[in-house]
Amino acid sequence: ASPAEEVAISSEQKVYDVVLKQAALVKKQLSSLDKPDMVIPGTTLSEAYDRCGEVCAEYAKTFYLGTLLMTPERRRAIWAIYVWCRRTDELVDGPNASHITPSALDRWEARLEDLFAGRPYDMFDAALSDTVSKFPVDIQPFKDMIEGMRLDLKKSRYKNFDELYLYCYYVAGTVGLMSVPVMGIAPESKATTESVYNSALALGIANQLTNILRDVGEDARRGRIYLPQDELAQAGLSDEDVLKGKVTDRWRIFMKSQIKRARMFFQDAENGVTELSQASRWPVWASLLLYRQILDEIEANDYNNFMKRAYVSKTKKIMALPIAYGRSLV
């Protein structure tokens, strides 16, 4: 195998091993609903979950609306996972990102291990600690997300799509693996647990690829290029072309191929959404439909993702919600 093929095998196998581990955990139907609620100094577990819901409502309005259709227990658990992911992402992308070091991420990972062991540090940790005690959620996807943050501290170029795929798994694909145990698989589903997890993984990859294509200009101004270097070269482009930010015919052709790949991952994701518990499908469908529209907006901007940020208008978001709801019923 060529070096590129070897990377592909190791990247895909590493991710698939996590999928198999999480799927096996779900098959065991692990549950500890008989555990007493956790004691948090100065607050209650209910207040901790409510605060997670407030954060989710503030920063992910559309997704938050979708979670309101879930059972109260699942809804609160998804809020707790969302808040942990947001806090982790802000370590390298938030206001204090310039002060974050690898040792800070090591401390964050140690804190993660503590909350999985039932030793939360604050109210947000407590909500997640309670969630992972009640649902068959494995710690590995959470650790892998932190690994993605480590990559952002030391890596700003990706040689090929295999490297980029692993990064996308770390920072976004992991979210699907965290969420499926909480959202649940429909009792009538004939799909294998592994296939549902693979679809959840595909949605995370698709979302992150869409983020990358939307934010090319913004990332370039920070010295980062999250595009496969070998594919840029094949299109007759270089880092310098990306940093200059000029839309050319070569750039349009390159972008068309990148958008096509992202849409393929969205298509793979659709196969698994229908297998989720019906009450959990709406927020996932809404996320899928809205994020996929960002790709349409990049095309509408004539592939100028250097100076124009592609976004879905409020009107289109509102129009997408009943469509997502309709699909969730099928």
Short mmCIF file of C-alpha atoms in Angstrom, two decimals:
data_model
loop_
_atom_site.label_atom_id
_atom_site.label_comp_id
_atom_site.label_asym_id
_atom_site.label_seq_id
_atom_site.Cartn_x
_atom_site.Cartn_y
_atom_site.Cartn_z
CA ALA A 1 0.00 0.00 0.00
CA SER A 2 1.14 3.52 -0.71
CA PRO A 3 1.74 5.83 2.29
CA ALA A 4 -1.57 7.58 1.54
CA GLU A 5 -3.41 4.25 1.50
CA GLU A 6 -1.78 3.24 4.78
CA VAL A 7 -2.96 6.48 6.38
CA ALA A 8 -6.46 5.83 5.02
CA ILE A 9 -6.54 2.35 6.50
CA SER A 10 -5.29 3.47 9.90
CA SER A 11 -7.57 6.53 10.07
CA GLU A 12 -10.72 4.70 9.05
CA GLN A 13 -9.88 1.68 11.20
CA LYS A 14 -9.21 3.86 14.24
CA VAL A 15 -12.58 5.56 13.87
CA TYR A 16 -14.41 2.32 13.11
CA ASP A 17 -12.95 0.70 16.22
CA VAL A 18 -14.54 3.47 18.30
CA VAL A 19 -17.83 2.94 16.45
CA LEU A 20 -17.77 -0.79 17.22
CA LYS A 21 -16.95 -0.17 20.87
CA GLN A 22 -19.78 2.30 21.31
CA ALA A 23 -22.23 0.11 19.39
CA ALA A 24 -21.35 -2.87 21.61
CA LEU A 25 -21.99 -0.75 24.68
CA VAL A 26 -25.46 0.17 23.42
CA LYS A 27 -26.28 -3.44 22.58
CA LYS A 28 -25.71 -4.34 26.22
CA GLN A 29 -28.48 -1.87 27.06
CA LEU A 30 -26.46 -0.58 29.99
CA SER A 31 -28.48 1.52 32.38
CA SER A 32 -28.13 2.80 35.91
CA LEU A 33 -31.43 4.56 36.30
CA ASP A 34 -31.60 3.23 39.83
CA LYS A 35 -28.63 5.37 40.86
CA PRO A 36 -29.50 8.24 43.21
CA ASP A 37 -29.22 11.77 41.85
CA MET A 38 -25.82 13.36 42.27
CA VAL A 39 -25.30 15.88 45.03
CA ILE A 40 -23.85 19.19 43.80
CA PRO A 41 -22.83 21.79 46.39
CA GLY A 42 -24.82 25.00 46.01
CA THR A 43 -27.30 23.79 43.41
CA THR A 44 -29.48 20.89 42.34
CA LEU A 45 -29.12 18.53 39.42
CA SER A 46 -32.35 19.89 37.97
CA GLU A 47 -30.91 23.42 38.04
CA ALA A 48 -27.71 22.16 36.38
CA TYR A 49 -29.68 20.65 33.51
CA ASP A 50 -31.84 23.76 33.18
CA ARG A 51 -28.71 25.89 32.85
CA CYS A 52 -27.44 23.56 30.11
CA GLY A 53 -30.77 24.06 28.33
CA GLU A 54 -30.38 27.83 28.55
CA VAL A 55 -26.92 27.66 26.96
CA CYS A 56 -28.21 25.41 24.19
CA ALA A 57 -31.17 27.75 23.55
CA GLU A 58 -28.82 30.74 23.33
CA TYR A 59 -26.23 29.28 20.96
CA ALA A 60 -28.13 26.61 18.97
CA LYS A 61 -31.69 27.91 18.73
CA THR A 62 -32.92 25.64 15.93
CA PHE A 63 -31.41 22.52 17.46
CA TYR A 64 -32.81 23.49 20.86
CA LEU A 65 -36.35 23.72 19.47
CA GLY A 66 -35.99 20.23 18.07
CA THR A 67 -34.89 18.81 21.41
CA LEU A 68 -38.16 19.96 22.98
CA LEU A 69 -39.91 17.05 21.24
CA MET A 70 -37.71 14.53 23.05
CA THR A 71 -38.55 12.89 26.34
CA PRO A 72 -37.46 15.11 29.26
CA GLU A 73 -34.63 12.76 30.24
CA ARG A 74 -33.21 12.55 26.71
CA ARG A 75 -33.65 16.25 26.15
CA ARG A 76 -31.67 17.16 29.27
CA ALA A 77 -28.94 14.65 28.44
CA ILE A 78 -28.48 16.11 24.94
CA TRP A 79 -28.22 19.60 26.45
CA ALA A 80 -25.49 18.39 28.81
CA ILE A 81 -23.52 16.85 25.92
CA TYR A 82 -23.95 19.99 23.81
CA VAL A 83 -22.62 22.23 26.58
CA TRP A 84 -19.56 20.04 27.18
CA CYS A 85 -18.76 20.04 23.44
CA ARG A 86 -19.17 23.81 23.26
CA ARG A 87 -16.92 24.38 26.25
CA THR A 88 -14.31 22.07 24.76
CA ASP A 89 -14.42 23.84 21.40
CA GLU A 90 -14.07 27.25 23.05
CA LEU A 91 -10.80 26.17 24.64
CA VAL A 92 -9.13 26.64 21.24
CA ASP A 93 -11.63 28.93 19.47
CA GLY A 94 -12.96 31.06 22.33
CA PRO A 95 -11.79 34.41 23.76
CA ASN A 96 -9.00 32.80 25.81
CA ALA A 97 -7.76 30.53 23.02
CA SER A 98 -4.41 32.32 22.74
CA HIS A 99 -3.57 31.24 26.30
CA ILE A 100 -4.50 27.57 25.89
CA THR A 101 -1.59 25.11 26.04
CA PRO A 102 -1.37 21.33 25.60
CA SER A 103 -1.13 21.01 29.39
CA ALA A 104 -4.44 22.88 29.73
CA LEU A 105 -6.05 20.30 27.47
CA ASP A 106 -4.45 17.55 29.55
CA ARG A 107 -6.13 19.04 32.62
CA TRP A 108 -9.44 19.22 30.77
CA GLU A 109 -9.11 15.53 29.88
CA ALA A 110 -8.34 14.65 33.52
CA ARG A 111 -11.46 16.57 34.50
CA LEU A 112 -13.42 14.56 31.92
CA GLU A 113 -12.22 11.33 33.49
CA ASP A 114 -13.28 12.64 36.90
CA LEU A 115 -16.81 13.42 35.78
CA PHE A 116 -17.12 9.98 34.16
CA ALA A 117 -16.06 8.58 37.54
CA GLY A 118 -18.81 10.58 39.28
CA ARG A 119 -16.60 13.42 40.52
CA PRO A 120 -17.88 16.56 38.75
CA TYR A 121 -16.10 19.88 39.15
CA ASP A 122 -19.01 22.25 38.49
CA MET A 123 -22.72 22.21 37.63
CA PHE A 124 -22.15 21.62 33.90
CA ASP A 125 -19.84 18.70 34.67
CA ALA A 126 -22.46 17.36 37.07
CA ALA A 127 -25.15 17.34 34.38
CA LEU A 128 -22.91 15.38 32.02
CA SER A 129 -21.74 13.08 34.83
CA ASP A 130 -25.35 12.22 35.55
CA THR A 131 -26.04 11.70 31.83
CA VAL A 132 -23.20 9.23 31.30
CA SER A 133 -24.30 7.30 34.37
CA LYS A 134 -27.77 6.81 32.88
CA PHE A 135 -27.02 6.21 29.20
CA PRO A 136 -24.54 3.80 27.52
CA VAL A 137 -22.12 6.55 26.52
CA ASP A 138 -18.43 5.68 26.18
CA ILE A 139 -15.68 8.13 27.17
CA GLN A 140 -13.60 7.60 24.01
CA PRO A 141 -15.50 10.02 21.71
CA PHE A 142 -15.11 12.72 24.37
CA LYS A 143 -11.38 12.06 24.62
CA ASP A 144 -11.14 12.08 20.84
CA MET A 145 -12.76 15.51 20.67
CA ILE A 146 -10.08 16.82 23.03
CA GLU A 147 -7.50 15.22 20.70
CA GLY A 148 -9.00 17.31 17.90
CA MET A 149 -8.38 20.43 19.98
CA ARG A 150 -4.77 19.32 20.42
CA LEU A 151 -4.44 19.08 16.64
CA ASP A 152 -5.63 22.68 16.32
CA LEU A 153 -2.78 23.79 18.58
CA LYS A 154 -0.06 22.16 16.50
CA LYS A 155 -1.37 21.54 12.98
CA SER A 156 -2.64 23.98 10.36
CA ARG A 157 -2.25 21.93 7.16
CA TYR A 158 -3.55 18.50 6.07
CA LYS A 159 -1.68 16.52 3.42
CA ASN A 160 -4.68 14.63 2.08
CA PHE A 161 -8.30 13.85 2.78
CA ASP A 162 -7.42 10.87 4.97
CA GLU A 163 -5.71 13.21 7.43
CA LEU A 164 -8.57 15.67 7.19
CA TYR A 165 -11.13 12.90 7.70
CA LEU A 166 -9.54 11.96 11.02
CA TYR A 167 -9.55 15.61 12.11
CA CYS A 168 -13.23 15.94 11.14
CA TYR A 169 -13.99 12.82 13.17
CA TYR A 170 -12.19 14.21 16.20
CA VAL A 171 -13.93 17.58 16.26
CA ALA A 172 -17.39 16.71 14.90
CA GLY A 173 -17.93 13.04 14.11
CA THR A 174 -17.51 12.32 17.80
CA VAL A 175 -20.68 14.30 18.54
CA GLY A 176 -22.78 11.73 16.70
CA LEU A 177 -21.23 8.87 18.68
CA MET A 178 -21.95 10.73 21.92
CA SER A 179 -25.55 11.49 20.97
CA VAL A 180 -26.96 8.27 19.50
CA PRO A 181 -27.05 6.41 22.86
CA VAL A 182 -29.14 9.27 24.25
CA MET A 183 -31.39 9.77 21.22
CA GLY A 184 -32.07 6.07 20.96
CA ILE A 185 -32.71 3.77 18.02
CA ALA A 186 -36.32 3.12 16.99
CA PRO A 187 -37.64 -0.20 18.37
CA GLU A 188 -38.93 -1.16 14.92
CA SER A 189 -35.58 -0.45 13.23
CA LYS A 190 -34.11 -3.34 11.26
CA ALA A 191 -30.76 -1.56 10.85
CA THR A 192 -27.67 -2.76 12.67
CA THR A 193 -26.43 -0.61 15.54
CA GLU A 194 -23.11 -0.18 13.73
CA SER A 195 -24.84 1.20 10.61
CA VAL A 196 -26.76 3.77 12.66
CA TYR A 197 -23.51 4.88 14.30
CA ASN A 198 -21.80 5.10 10.93
CA SER A 199 -24.57 7.39 9.71
CA ALA A 200 -24.24 9.56 12.82
CA LEU A 201 -20.52 9.72 12.16
CA ALA A 202 -21.18 10.70 8.53
CA LEU A 203 -23.38 13.61 9.65
CA GLY A 204 -20.63 14.92 11.90
CA ILE A 205 -18.08 14.63 9.07
CA ALA A 206 -20.47 16.37 6.66
CA ASN A 207 -21.12 19.21 9.09
CA GLN A 208 -17.42 19.77 9.70
CA LEU A 209 -16.56 19.68 6.00
CA THR A 210 -19.29 22.28 5.49
CA ASN A 211 -17.79 24.42 8.28
CA ILE A 212 -14.40 24.18 6.61
CA LEU A 213 -15.72 25.19 3.18
CA ARG A 214 -17.76 28.05 4.65
CA ASP A 215 -14.82 29.41 6.69
CA VAL A 216 -11.97 29.15 4.16
CA GLY A 217 -11.31 32.91 4.16
CA GLU A 218 -11.65 33.32 7.92
CA ASP A 219 -9.33 30.38 8.59
CA ALA A 220 -6.79 31.61 6.02
CA ARG A 221 -6.58 34.95 7.80
CA ARG A 222 -5.60 32.98 10.92
CA GLY A 223 -2.95 31.10 8.96
CA ARG A 224 -4.98 27.88 8.77
CA ILE A 225 -5.92 25.91 5.65
CA TYR A 226 -8.19 22.94 6.30
CA LEU A 227 -8.13 21.72 2.71
CA PRO A 228 -6.40 18.60 1.35
CA GLN A 229 -2.99 19.77 0.12
CA ASP A 230 -2.72 17.08 -2.55
CA GLU A 231 -6.11 17.96 -4.03
CA LEU A 232 -5.23 21.66 -4.08
CA ALA A 233 -2.08 20.79 -6.03
CA GLN A 234 -4.01 18.57 -8.44
CA ALA A 235 -6.31 21.53 -9.14
CA GLY A 236 -3.29 23.72 -9.88
CA LEU A 237 -3.67 25.67 -6.63
CA SER A 238 -1.36 26.36 -3.72
CA ASP A 239 -1.51 27.71 -0.18
CA GLU A 240 -0.59 31.10 -1.59
CA ASP A 241 -3.68 31.07 -3.82
CA VAL A 242 -5.86 30.38 -0.79
CA LEU A 243 -4.17 33.11 1.26
CA LYS A 244 -4.61 35.61 -1.60
CA GLY A 245 -8.30 34.78 -1.66
CA LYS A 246 -9.05 35.27 -5.34
CA VAL A 247 -11.87 33.31 -6.98
CA THR A 248 -10.67 31.76 -10.24
CA ASP A 249 -11.95 29.03 -12.55
CA ARG A 250 -9.50 26.63 -10.93
CA TRP A 251 -10.89 27.52 -7.51
CA ARG A 252 -14.47 27.00 -8.69
CA ILE A 253 -13.61 23.54 -10.05
CA PHE A 254 -11.83 22.64 -6.81
CA MET A 255 -14.74 23.86 -4.69
CA LYS A 256 -17.25 21.89 -6.75
CA SER A 257 -15.40 18.67 -5.95
CA GLN A 258 -15.20 19.53 -2.24
CA ILE A 259 -18.90 20.35 -2.07
CA LYS A 260 -19.74 17.11 -3.89
CA ARG A 261 -17.85 15.12 -1.25
CA ALA A 262 -19.61 16.90 1.62
CA ARG A 263 -22.99 16.15 0.02
CA MET A 264 -22.05 12.48 -0.23
CA PHE A 265 -21.52 12.39 3.53
CA PHE A 266 -24.88 14.11 4.08
CA GLN A 267 -26.50 11.46 1.90
CA ASP A 268 -24.88 8.70 3.97
CA ALA A 269 -26.17 10.41 7.11
CA GLU A 270 -29.78 10.41 5.88
CA ASN A 271 -29.85 6.63 5.94
CA GLY A 272 -29.38 6.60 9.71
CA VAL A 273 -31.67 9.45 10.78
CA THR A 274 -34.77 7.43 9.94
CA GLU A 275 -33.55 4.68 12.28
CA LEU A 276 -33.46 6.93 15.35
CA SER A 277 -36.23 7.02 17.90
CA GLN A 278 -39.02 9.09 16.35
CA ALA A 279 -39.00 11.71 19.12
CA SER A 280 -35.30 12.33 18.49
CA ARG A 281 -35.38 12.70 14.70
CA TRP A 282 -36.53 16.30 14.32
CA PRO A 283 -33.44 18.11 15.65
CA VAL A 284 -31.19 15.80 13.63
CA TRP A 285 -33.17 16.34 10.43
CA ALA A 286 -33.20 20.08 11.06
CA SER A 287 -29.43 20.13 11.54
CA LEU A 288 -28.88 18.05 8.41
CA LEU A 289 -31.16 20.11 6.15
CA LEU A 290 -29.93 23.49 7.38
CA TYR A 291 -26.24 22.64 7.24
CA ARG A 292 -26.59 21.18 3.77
CA GLN A 293 -28.12 24.48 2.63
CA ILE A 294 -24.86 26.24 3.52
CA LEU A 295 -23.31 24.38 0.59
CA ASP A 296 -26.04 25.81 -1.66
CA GLU A 297 -25.22 29.30 -0.40
CA ILE A 298 -21.51 28.85 -1.20
CA GLU A 299 -22.54 28.02 -4.77
CA ALA A 300 -24.90 31.02 -4.84
CA ASN A 301 -21.94 33.22 -3.81
CA ASP A 302 -20.03 31.96 -6.88
CA TYR A 303 -17.69 30.00 -4.58
CA ASN A 304 -16.38 33.18 -2.98
CA ASN A 305 -15.84 31.78 0.49
CA PHE A 306 -12.86 34.09 0.92
CA MET A 307 -14.77 37.30 1.56
CA LYS A 308 -18.43 36.19 1.70
CA ARG A 309 -19.62 34.05 4.59
CA ALA A 310 -22.31 31.67 3.37
CA TYR A 311 -25.25 31.52 5.74
CA VAL A 312 -28.85 30.34 5.68
CA SER A 313 -31.33 33.18 6.09
CA LYS A 314 -33.84 33.23 8.92
CA THR A 315 -36.66 32.74 6.42
CA LYS A 316 -35.06 29.62 4.97
CA LYS A 317 -34.43 28.28 8.47
CA ILE A 318 -38.08 28.73 9.38
CA MET A 319 -39.13 27.03 6.12
CA ALA A 320 -36.83 24.09 6.83
CA LEU A 321 -38.32 23.31 10.24
CA PRO A 322 -41.69 21.91 9.04
CA ILE A 323 -39.87 19.94 6.34
CA ALA A 324 -37.58 18.45 8.96
CA TYR A 325 -40.57 17.68 11.17
CA GLY A 326 -42.37 15.98 8.29
CA ARG A 327 -39.38 13.79 7.57
CA SER A 328 -39.08 12.89 11.25
CA LEU A 329 -42.53 11.29 11.06
CA VAL A 330 -41.62 8.99 8.16
#
